[in-house]
Short mmCIF file of C-alpha atoms in Angstrom, two decimals:
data_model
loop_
_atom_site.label_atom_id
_atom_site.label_comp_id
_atom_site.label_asym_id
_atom_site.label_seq_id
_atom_site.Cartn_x
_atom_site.Cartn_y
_atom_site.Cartn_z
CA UNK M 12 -7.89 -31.35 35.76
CA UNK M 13 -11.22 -30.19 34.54
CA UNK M 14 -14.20 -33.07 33.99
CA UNK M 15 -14.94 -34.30 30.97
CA UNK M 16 -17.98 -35.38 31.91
CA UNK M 17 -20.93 -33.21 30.43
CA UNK M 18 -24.04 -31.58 32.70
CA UNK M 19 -25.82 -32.25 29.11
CA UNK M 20 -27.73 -34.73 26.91
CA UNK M 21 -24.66 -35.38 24.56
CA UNK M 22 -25.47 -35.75 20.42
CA UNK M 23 -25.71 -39.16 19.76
CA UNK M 24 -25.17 -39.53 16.09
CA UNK M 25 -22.17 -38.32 15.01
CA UNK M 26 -20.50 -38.47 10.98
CA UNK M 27 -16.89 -37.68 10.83
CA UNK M 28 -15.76 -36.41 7.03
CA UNK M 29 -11.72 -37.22 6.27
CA UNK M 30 -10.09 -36.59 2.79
CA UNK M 31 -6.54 -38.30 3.09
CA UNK M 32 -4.25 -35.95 1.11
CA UNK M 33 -0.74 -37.68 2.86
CA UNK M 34 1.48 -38.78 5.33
CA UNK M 35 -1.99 -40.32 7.22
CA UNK M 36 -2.16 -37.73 9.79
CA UNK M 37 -5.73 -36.68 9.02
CA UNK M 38 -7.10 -39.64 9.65
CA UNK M 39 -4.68 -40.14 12.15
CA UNK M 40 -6.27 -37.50 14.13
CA UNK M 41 -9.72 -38.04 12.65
CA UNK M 42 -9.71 -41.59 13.88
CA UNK M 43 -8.55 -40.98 17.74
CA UNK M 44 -11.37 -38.46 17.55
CA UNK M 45 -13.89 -40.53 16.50
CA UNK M 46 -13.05 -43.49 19.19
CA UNK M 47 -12.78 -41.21 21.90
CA UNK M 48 -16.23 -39.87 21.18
CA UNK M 49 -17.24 -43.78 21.24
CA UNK M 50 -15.58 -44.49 24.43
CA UNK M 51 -17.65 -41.05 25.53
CA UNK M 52 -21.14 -42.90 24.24
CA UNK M 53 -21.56 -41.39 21.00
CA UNK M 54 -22.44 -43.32 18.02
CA UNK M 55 -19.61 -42.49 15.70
CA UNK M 56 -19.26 -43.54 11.84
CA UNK M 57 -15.98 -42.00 10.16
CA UNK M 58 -16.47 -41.49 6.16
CA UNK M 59 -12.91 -41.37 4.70
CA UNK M 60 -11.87 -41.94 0.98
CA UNK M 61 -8.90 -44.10 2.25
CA UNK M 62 -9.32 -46.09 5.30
CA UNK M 63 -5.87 -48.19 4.11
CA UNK M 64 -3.86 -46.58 7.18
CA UNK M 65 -6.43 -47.99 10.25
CA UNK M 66 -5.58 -51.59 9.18
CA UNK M 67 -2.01 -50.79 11.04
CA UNK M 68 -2.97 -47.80 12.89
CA UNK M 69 -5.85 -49.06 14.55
CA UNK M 70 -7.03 -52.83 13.77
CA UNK M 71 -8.54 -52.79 17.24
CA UNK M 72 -11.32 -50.42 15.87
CA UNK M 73 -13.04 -49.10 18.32
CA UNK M 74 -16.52 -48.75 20.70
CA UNK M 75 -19.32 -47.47 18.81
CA UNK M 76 -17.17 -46.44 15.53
CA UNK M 77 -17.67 -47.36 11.76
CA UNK M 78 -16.23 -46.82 9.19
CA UNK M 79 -17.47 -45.85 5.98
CA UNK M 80 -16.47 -44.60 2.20
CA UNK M 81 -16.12 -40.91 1.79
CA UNK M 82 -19.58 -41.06 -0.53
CA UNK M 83 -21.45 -43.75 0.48
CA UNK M 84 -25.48 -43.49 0.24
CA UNK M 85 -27.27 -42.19 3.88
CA UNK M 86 -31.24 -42.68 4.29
CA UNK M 87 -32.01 -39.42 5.73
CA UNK M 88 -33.71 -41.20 8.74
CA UNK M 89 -29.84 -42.38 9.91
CA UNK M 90 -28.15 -38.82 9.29
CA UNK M 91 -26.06 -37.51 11.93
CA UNK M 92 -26.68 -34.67 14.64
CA UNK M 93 -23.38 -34.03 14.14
CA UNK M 94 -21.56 -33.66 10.84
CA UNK M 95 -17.82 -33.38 11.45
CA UNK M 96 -16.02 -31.99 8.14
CA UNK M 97 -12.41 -32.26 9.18
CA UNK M 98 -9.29 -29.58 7.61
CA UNK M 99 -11.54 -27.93 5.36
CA UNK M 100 -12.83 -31.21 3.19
CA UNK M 101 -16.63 -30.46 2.23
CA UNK M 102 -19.18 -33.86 2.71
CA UNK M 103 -20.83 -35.19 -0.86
CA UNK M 104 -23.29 -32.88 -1.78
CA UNK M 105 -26.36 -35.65 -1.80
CA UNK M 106 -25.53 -35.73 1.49
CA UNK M 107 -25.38 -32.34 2.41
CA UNK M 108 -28.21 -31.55 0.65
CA UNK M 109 -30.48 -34.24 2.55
CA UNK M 110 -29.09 -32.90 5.91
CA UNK M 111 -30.03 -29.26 4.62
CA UNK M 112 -33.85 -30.80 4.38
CA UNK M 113 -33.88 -32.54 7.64
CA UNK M 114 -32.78 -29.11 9.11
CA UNK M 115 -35.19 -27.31 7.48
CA UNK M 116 -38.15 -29.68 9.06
CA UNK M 117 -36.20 -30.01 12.00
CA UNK M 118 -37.91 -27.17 13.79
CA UNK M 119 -41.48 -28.39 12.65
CA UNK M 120 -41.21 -31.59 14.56
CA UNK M 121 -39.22 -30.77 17.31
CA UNK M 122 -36.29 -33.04 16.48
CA UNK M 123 -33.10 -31.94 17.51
CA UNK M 124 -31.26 -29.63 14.61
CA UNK M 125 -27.94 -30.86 13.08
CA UNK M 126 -25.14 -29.36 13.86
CA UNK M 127 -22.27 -29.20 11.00
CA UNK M 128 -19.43 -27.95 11.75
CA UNK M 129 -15.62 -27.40 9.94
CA UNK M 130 -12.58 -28.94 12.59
CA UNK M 131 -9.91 -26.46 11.49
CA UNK M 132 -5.88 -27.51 11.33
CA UNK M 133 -4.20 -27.00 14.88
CA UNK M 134 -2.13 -23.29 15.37
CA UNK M 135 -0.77 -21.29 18.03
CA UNK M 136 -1.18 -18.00 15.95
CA UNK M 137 -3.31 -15.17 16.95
CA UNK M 138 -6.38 -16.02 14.23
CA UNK M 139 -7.65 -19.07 16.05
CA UNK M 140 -8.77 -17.46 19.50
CA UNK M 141 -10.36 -15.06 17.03
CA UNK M 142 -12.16 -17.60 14.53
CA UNK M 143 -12.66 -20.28 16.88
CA UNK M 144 -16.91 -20.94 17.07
CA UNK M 145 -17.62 -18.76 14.60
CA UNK M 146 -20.61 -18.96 11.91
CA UNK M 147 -20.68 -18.88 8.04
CA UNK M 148 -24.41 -19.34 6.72
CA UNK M 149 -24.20 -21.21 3.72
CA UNK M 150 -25.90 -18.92 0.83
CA UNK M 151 -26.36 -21.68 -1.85
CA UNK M 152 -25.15 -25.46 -2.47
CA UNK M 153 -26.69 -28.08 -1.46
CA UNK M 154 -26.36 -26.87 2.46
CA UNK M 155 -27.80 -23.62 1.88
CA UNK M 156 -29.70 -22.73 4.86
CA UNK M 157 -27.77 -24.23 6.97
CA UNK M 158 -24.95 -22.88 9.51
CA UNK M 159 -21.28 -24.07 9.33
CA UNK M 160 -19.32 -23.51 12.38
CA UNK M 161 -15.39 -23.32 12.72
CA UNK M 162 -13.92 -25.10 15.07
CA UNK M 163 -10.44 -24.37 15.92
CA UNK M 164 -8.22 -26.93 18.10
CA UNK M 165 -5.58 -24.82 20.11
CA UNK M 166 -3.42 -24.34 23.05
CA UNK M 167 -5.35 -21.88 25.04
CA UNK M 168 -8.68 -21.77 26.82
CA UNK M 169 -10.17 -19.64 24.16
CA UNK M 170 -9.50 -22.08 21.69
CA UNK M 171 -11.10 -25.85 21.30
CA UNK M 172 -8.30 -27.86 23.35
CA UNK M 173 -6.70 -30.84 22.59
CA UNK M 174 -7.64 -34.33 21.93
CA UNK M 175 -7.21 -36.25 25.36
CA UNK M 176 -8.58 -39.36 26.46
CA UNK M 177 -10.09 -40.04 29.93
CA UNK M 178 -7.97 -43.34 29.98
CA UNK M 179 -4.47 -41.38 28.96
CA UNK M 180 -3.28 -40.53 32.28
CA UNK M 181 -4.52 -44.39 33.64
CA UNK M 182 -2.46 -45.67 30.62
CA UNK M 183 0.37 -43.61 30.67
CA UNK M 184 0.85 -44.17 34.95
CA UNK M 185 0.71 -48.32 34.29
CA UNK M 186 3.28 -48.28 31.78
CA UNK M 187 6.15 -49.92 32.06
CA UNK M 188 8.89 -47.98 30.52
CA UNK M 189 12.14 -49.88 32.00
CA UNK M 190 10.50 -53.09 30.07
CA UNK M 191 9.95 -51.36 26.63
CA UNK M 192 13.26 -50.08 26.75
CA UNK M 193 14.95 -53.23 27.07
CA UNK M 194 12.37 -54.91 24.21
CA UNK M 195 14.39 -52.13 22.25
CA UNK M 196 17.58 -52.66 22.95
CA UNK M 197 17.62 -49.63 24.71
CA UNK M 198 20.37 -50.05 27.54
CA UNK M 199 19.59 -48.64 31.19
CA UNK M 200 22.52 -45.63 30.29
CA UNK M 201 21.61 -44.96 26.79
CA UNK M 202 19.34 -41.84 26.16
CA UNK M 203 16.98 -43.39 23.42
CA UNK M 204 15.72 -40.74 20.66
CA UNK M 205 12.89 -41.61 18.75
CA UNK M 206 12.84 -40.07 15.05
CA UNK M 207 9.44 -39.85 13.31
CA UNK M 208 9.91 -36.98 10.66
CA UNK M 209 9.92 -35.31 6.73
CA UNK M 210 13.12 -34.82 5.41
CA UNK M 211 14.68 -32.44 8.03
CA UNK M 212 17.28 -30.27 6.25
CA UNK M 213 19.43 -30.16 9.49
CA UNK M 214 19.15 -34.58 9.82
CA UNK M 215 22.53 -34.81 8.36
CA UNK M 216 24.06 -32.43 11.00
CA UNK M 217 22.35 -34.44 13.19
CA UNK M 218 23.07 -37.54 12.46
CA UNK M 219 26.85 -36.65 12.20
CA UNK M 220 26.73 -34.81 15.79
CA UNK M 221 25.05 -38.18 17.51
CA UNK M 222 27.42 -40.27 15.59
CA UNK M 223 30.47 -38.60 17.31
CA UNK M 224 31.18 -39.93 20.89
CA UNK M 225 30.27 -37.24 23.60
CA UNK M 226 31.54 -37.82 27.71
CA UNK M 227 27.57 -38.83 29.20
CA UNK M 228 25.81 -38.97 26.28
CA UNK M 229 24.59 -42.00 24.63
CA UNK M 230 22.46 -42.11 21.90
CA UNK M 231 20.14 -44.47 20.89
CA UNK M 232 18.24 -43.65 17.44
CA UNK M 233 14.69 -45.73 17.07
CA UNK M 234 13.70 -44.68 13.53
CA UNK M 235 9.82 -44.95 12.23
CA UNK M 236 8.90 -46.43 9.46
CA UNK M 237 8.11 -44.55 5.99
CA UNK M 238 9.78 -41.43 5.16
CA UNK M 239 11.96 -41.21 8.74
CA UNK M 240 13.52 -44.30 7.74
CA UNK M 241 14.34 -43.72 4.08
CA UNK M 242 15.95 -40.79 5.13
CA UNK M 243 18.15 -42.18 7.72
CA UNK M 244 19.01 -44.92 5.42
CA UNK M 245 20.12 -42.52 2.54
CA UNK M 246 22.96 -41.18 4.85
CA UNK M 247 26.16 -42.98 5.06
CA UNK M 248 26.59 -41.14 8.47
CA UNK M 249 23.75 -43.45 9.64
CA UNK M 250 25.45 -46.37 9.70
CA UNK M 251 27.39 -45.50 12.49
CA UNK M 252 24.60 -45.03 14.62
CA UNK M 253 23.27 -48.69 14.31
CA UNK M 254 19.63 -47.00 14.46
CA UNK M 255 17.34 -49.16 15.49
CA UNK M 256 14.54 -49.49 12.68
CA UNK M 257 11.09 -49.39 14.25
CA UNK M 258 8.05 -51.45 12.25
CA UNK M 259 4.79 -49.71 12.00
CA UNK M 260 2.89 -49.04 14.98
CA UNK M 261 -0.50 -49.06 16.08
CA UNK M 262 -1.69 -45.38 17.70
CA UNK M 263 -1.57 -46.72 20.89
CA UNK M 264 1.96 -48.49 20.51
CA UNK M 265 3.11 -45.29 19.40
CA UNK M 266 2.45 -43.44 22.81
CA UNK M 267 4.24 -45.17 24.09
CA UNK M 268 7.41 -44.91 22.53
CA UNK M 269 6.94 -41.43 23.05
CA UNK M 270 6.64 -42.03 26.91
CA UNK M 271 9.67 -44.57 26.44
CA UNK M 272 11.78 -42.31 24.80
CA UNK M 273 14.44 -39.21 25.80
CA UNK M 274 14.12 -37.11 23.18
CA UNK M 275 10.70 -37.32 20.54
CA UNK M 276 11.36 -35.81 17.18
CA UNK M 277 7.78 -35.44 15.75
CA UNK M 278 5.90 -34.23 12.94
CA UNK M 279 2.37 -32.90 11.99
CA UNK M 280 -0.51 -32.60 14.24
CA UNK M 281 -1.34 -35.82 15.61
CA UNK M 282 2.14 -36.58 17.27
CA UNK M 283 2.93 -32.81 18.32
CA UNK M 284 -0.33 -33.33 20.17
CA UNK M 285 1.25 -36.99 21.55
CA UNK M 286 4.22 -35.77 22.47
CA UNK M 287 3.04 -32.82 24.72
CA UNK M 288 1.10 -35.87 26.96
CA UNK M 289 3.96 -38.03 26.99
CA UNK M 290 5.78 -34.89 29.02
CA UNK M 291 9.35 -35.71 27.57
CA UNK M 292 11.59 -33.65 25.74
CA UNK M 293 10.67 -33.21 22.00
CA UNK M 294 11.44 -31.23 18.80
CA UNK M 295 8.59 -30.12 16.09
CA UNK M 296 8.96 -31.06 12.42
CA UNK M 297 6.40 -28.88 10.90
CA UNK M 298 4.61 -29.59 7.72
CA UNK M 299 6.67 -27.69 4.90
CA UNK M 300 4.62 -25.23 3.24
CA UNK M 301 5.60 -24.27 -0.22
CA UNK M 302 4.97 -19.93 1.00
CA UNK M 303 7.34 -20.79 4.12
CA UNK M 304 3.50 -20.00 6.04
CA UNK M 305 4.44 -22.72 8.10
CA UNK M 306 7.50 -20.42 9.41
CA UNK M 307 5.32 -17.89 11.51
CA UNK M 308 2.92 -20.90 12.56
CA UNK M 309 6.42 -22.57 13.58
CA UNK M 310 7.04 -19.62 15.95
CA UNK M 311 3.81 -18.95 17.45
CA UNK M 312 4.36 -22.38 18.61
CA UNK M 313 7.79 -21.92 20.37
CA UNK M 314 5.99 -18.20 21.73
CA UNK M 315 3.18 -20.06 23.58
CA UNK M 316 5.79 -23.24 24.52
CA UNK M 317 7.97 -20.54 26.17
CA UNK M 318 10.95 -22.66 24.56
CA UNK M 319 14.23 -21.70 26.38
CA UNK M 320 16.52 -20.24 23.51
CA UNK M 321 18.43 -23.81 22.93
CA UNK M 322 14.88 -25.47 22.29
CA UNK M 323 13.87 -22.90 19.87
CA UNK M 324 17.41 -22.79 17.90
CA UNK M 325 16.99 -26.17 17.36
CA UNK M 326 13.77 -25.86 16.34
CA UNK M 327 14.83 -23.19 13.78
CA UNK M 328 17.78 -25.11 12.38
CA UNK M 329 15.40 -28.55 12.26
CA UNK M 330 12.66 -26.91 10.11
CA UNK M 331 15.30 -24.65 7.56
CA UNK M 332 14.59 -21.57 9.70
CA UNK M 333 18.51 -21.43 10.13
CA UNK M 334 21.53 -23.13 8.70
CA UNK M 335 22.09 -26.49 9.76
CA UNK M 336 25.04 -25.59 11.19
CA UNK M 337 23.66 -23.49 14.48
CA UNK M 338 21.91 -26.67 15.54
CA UNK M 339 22.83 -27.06 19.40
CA UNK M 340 24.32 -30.08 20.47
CA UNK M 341 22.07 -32.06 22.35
CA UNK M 342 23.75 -33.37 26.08
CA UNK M 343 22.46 -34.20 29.05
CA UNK M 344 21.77 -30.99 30.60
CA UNK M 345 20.46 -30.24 27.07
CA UNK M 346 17.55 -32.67 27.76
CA UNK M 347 16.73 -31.42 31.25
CA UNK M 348 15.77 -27.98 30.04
CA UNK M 349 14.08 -29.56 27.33
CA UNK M 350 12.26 -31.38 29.62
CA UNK M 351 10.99 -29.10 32.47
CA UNK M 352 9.70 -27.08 29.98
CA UNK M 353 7.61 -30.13 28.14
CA UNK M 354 6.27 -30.81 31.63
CA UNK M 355 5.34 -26.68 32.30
CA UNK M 356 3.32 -26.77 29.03
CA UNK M 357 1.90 -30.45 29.85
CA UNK M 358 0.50 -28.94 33.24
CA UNK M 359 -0.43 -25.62 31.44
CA UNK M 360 -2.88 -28.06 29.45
CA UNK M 361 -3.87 -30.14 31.78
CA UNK M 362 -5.75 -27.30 32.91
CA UNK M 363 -8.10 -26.86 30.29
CA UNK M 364 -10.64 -28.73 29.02
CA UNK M 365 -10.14 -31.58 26.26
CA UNK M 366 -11.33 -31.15 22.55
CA UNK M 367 -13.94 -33.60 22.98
CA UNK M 368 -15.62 -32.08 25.94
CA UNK M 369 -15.72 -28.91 24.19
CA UNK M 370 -17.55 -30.03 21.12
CA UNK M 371 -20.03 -31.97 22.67
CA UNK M 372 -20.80 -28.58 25.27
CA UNK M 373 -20.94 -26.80 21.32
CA UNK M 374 -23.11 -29.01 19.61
CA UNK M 375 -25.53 -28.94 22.96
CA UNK M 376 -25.69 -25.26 22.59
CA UNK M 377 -25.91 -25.22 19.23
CA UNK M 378 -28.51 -27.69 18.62
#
């Protein structure tokens, strides 16, 4: 596995810029960035415009991390040397335009120059090798002057990696998995499936196929809180199932369902990212796009995964790709293929450096 530790004085100063739009997965991902980058020595504060979702996500808080409103006022003696503006949300302009000044005298006093850059959305798709670290001088605004980089987190070593924290693989070998099981009434021959999703248009199918007894195959349905749960509970087919209804869950709880669990069923960034580490068998809800975008993005996924063809039918029939109908019944061999190729693409990443590493190697280069 490739070291995360720098040959490089690392920025110090770092502001993290999150707009929460919904479903809490930007600042889901915003957040493990920013304490990871704490745990790493930086000096991190996070500016969202809701901060609601940390209360249960992550009351611990975290080494060196603050948090702070989206606008709040900045003496331009505390700016950042980083400025972190994550999915495409732009920081205040007061802000922007004081960091545009301190850039400008930057060279005059031999201060280290700021460094702002844009963290794009995660994709498999061609475009990101090709946009990853590229420039965009800002022509007017209140940054005009100034450079914005693109930074684009990905799957390949041309791209910016993956969020991974030097504890992960310490945490994830000292955790007792036959314990949590049986905390969740998960019996030693039941094959638990944990269910964090939208509104799947193949869940009924689902639902129905679990719900009908199979020689081998025992299900055991842990359902998130939020929309996974309303959903479940607006099936009569549920019922059946006697799903076990999860309450909400810290980040760190929720890695390790995923390592606790047969089958993941995730959505968004954050938890695709989650379940790939945890190594066990899992199925992508992507975030519906209204242009079916998310389709192509969807599949450029399942190319790099090299998803055996059961793995990607699912897949298809999960996201509305397909009828409901085609989706493959999930057995126990099912699961084994499922899972030897979540562990081929764990391994595949293992290999490359971590998101983290890679923008603080950037930002020394760039500043």
């Amino acid at each position: 596995m490739p070291t995360a530790t720098p040959r490089f004085m690392p920025a110090q100063r770092w502001d993290i810029f999150c707009q929460v739009i919904d479903n809490y997965g930007d600042i889901g991902v915003c957040w493990r960035l920013a304490a990871e980058l704490g745990a790493r020595g930086a000096y991190v504060r996070l500016r969202t415009d809701d901060a609601s979702a940390l209360a249960w996500m992550a009351p611990q808080g975290a080494q060196n991390v603050s948090i702070l409103p989206y606008d709040a006022a900045t003496d331009a003696d505390t700016h950042a040397d980083v400025v972190i503006e994550a999915f495409g949300c732009e920081a205040p302009a007061p802000y922007l335009h004081a960091l545009a000044q301190r850039h400008a005298q930057c060279p005059a006093v031999g201060a280290r120059l700021p460094v702002l850059v844009n963290l794009e959305y995660l994709s498999a798709e061609d475009y990101v090798e090709r946009c990853h670290r590229l420039p965009s001088l800002i022509m007017s605004g209140p940054a005009a002057g100034m450079t914005r980089w693109f930074f684009y987190p990905g799957f390949t070593v041309r791209t910016g990696g993956l969020i991974r924290e030097q504890q992960l693989h310490t945490r994830q070998a000292n955790f007792d998995r036959t314990t949590w099981r049986a905390q969740h009434g998960v019996r030693s021959d039941d094959h638990a499936i944990s269910l964090f999703c939208y509104e799947p248009p193949a869940l009924p199918a689902l639902l129905q196929q679990l719900a009908t007894p199979s020689p081998g195959f025992a299900p055991r349905l842990l359902v998130t809180p939020g929309r996974a749960a309303a959903a479940v509970k607006a099936l009569d087919s549920a019922q059946r199932l006697h799903p076990v209804y999860l309450p909400v869950r810290t980040q760190v709880a929720f890695d390790e369902m995923l390592w606790a669990c047969d089958l993941n069923l995730v959505r968004g960034e954050d938890s695709l990212v989650r379940a790939l580490w945890a190594g066990q068998p899992f199925v992508w809800h992507i975030y519906p796009q209204d242009d079916n975008a998310h389709h192509a993005k969807l599949d450029a996924f399942l190319d790099w995964l090299q998803a055996p063809a059961s793995l990607r039918s699912f897949h298809h029939a999960w996201n509305g790709l397909t009828d409901a109908a085609t989706l493959p019944t999930i057995t126990p061999a099912l699961l084994q293929e499922w899972h030897a190729c979540a562990l081929q693409a764990r391994e595949k990443l293992l290999t490359q450096n971590d998101l983290i590493a890679q923008l603080q190697q950037f930002v020394a280069e760039k500043s």
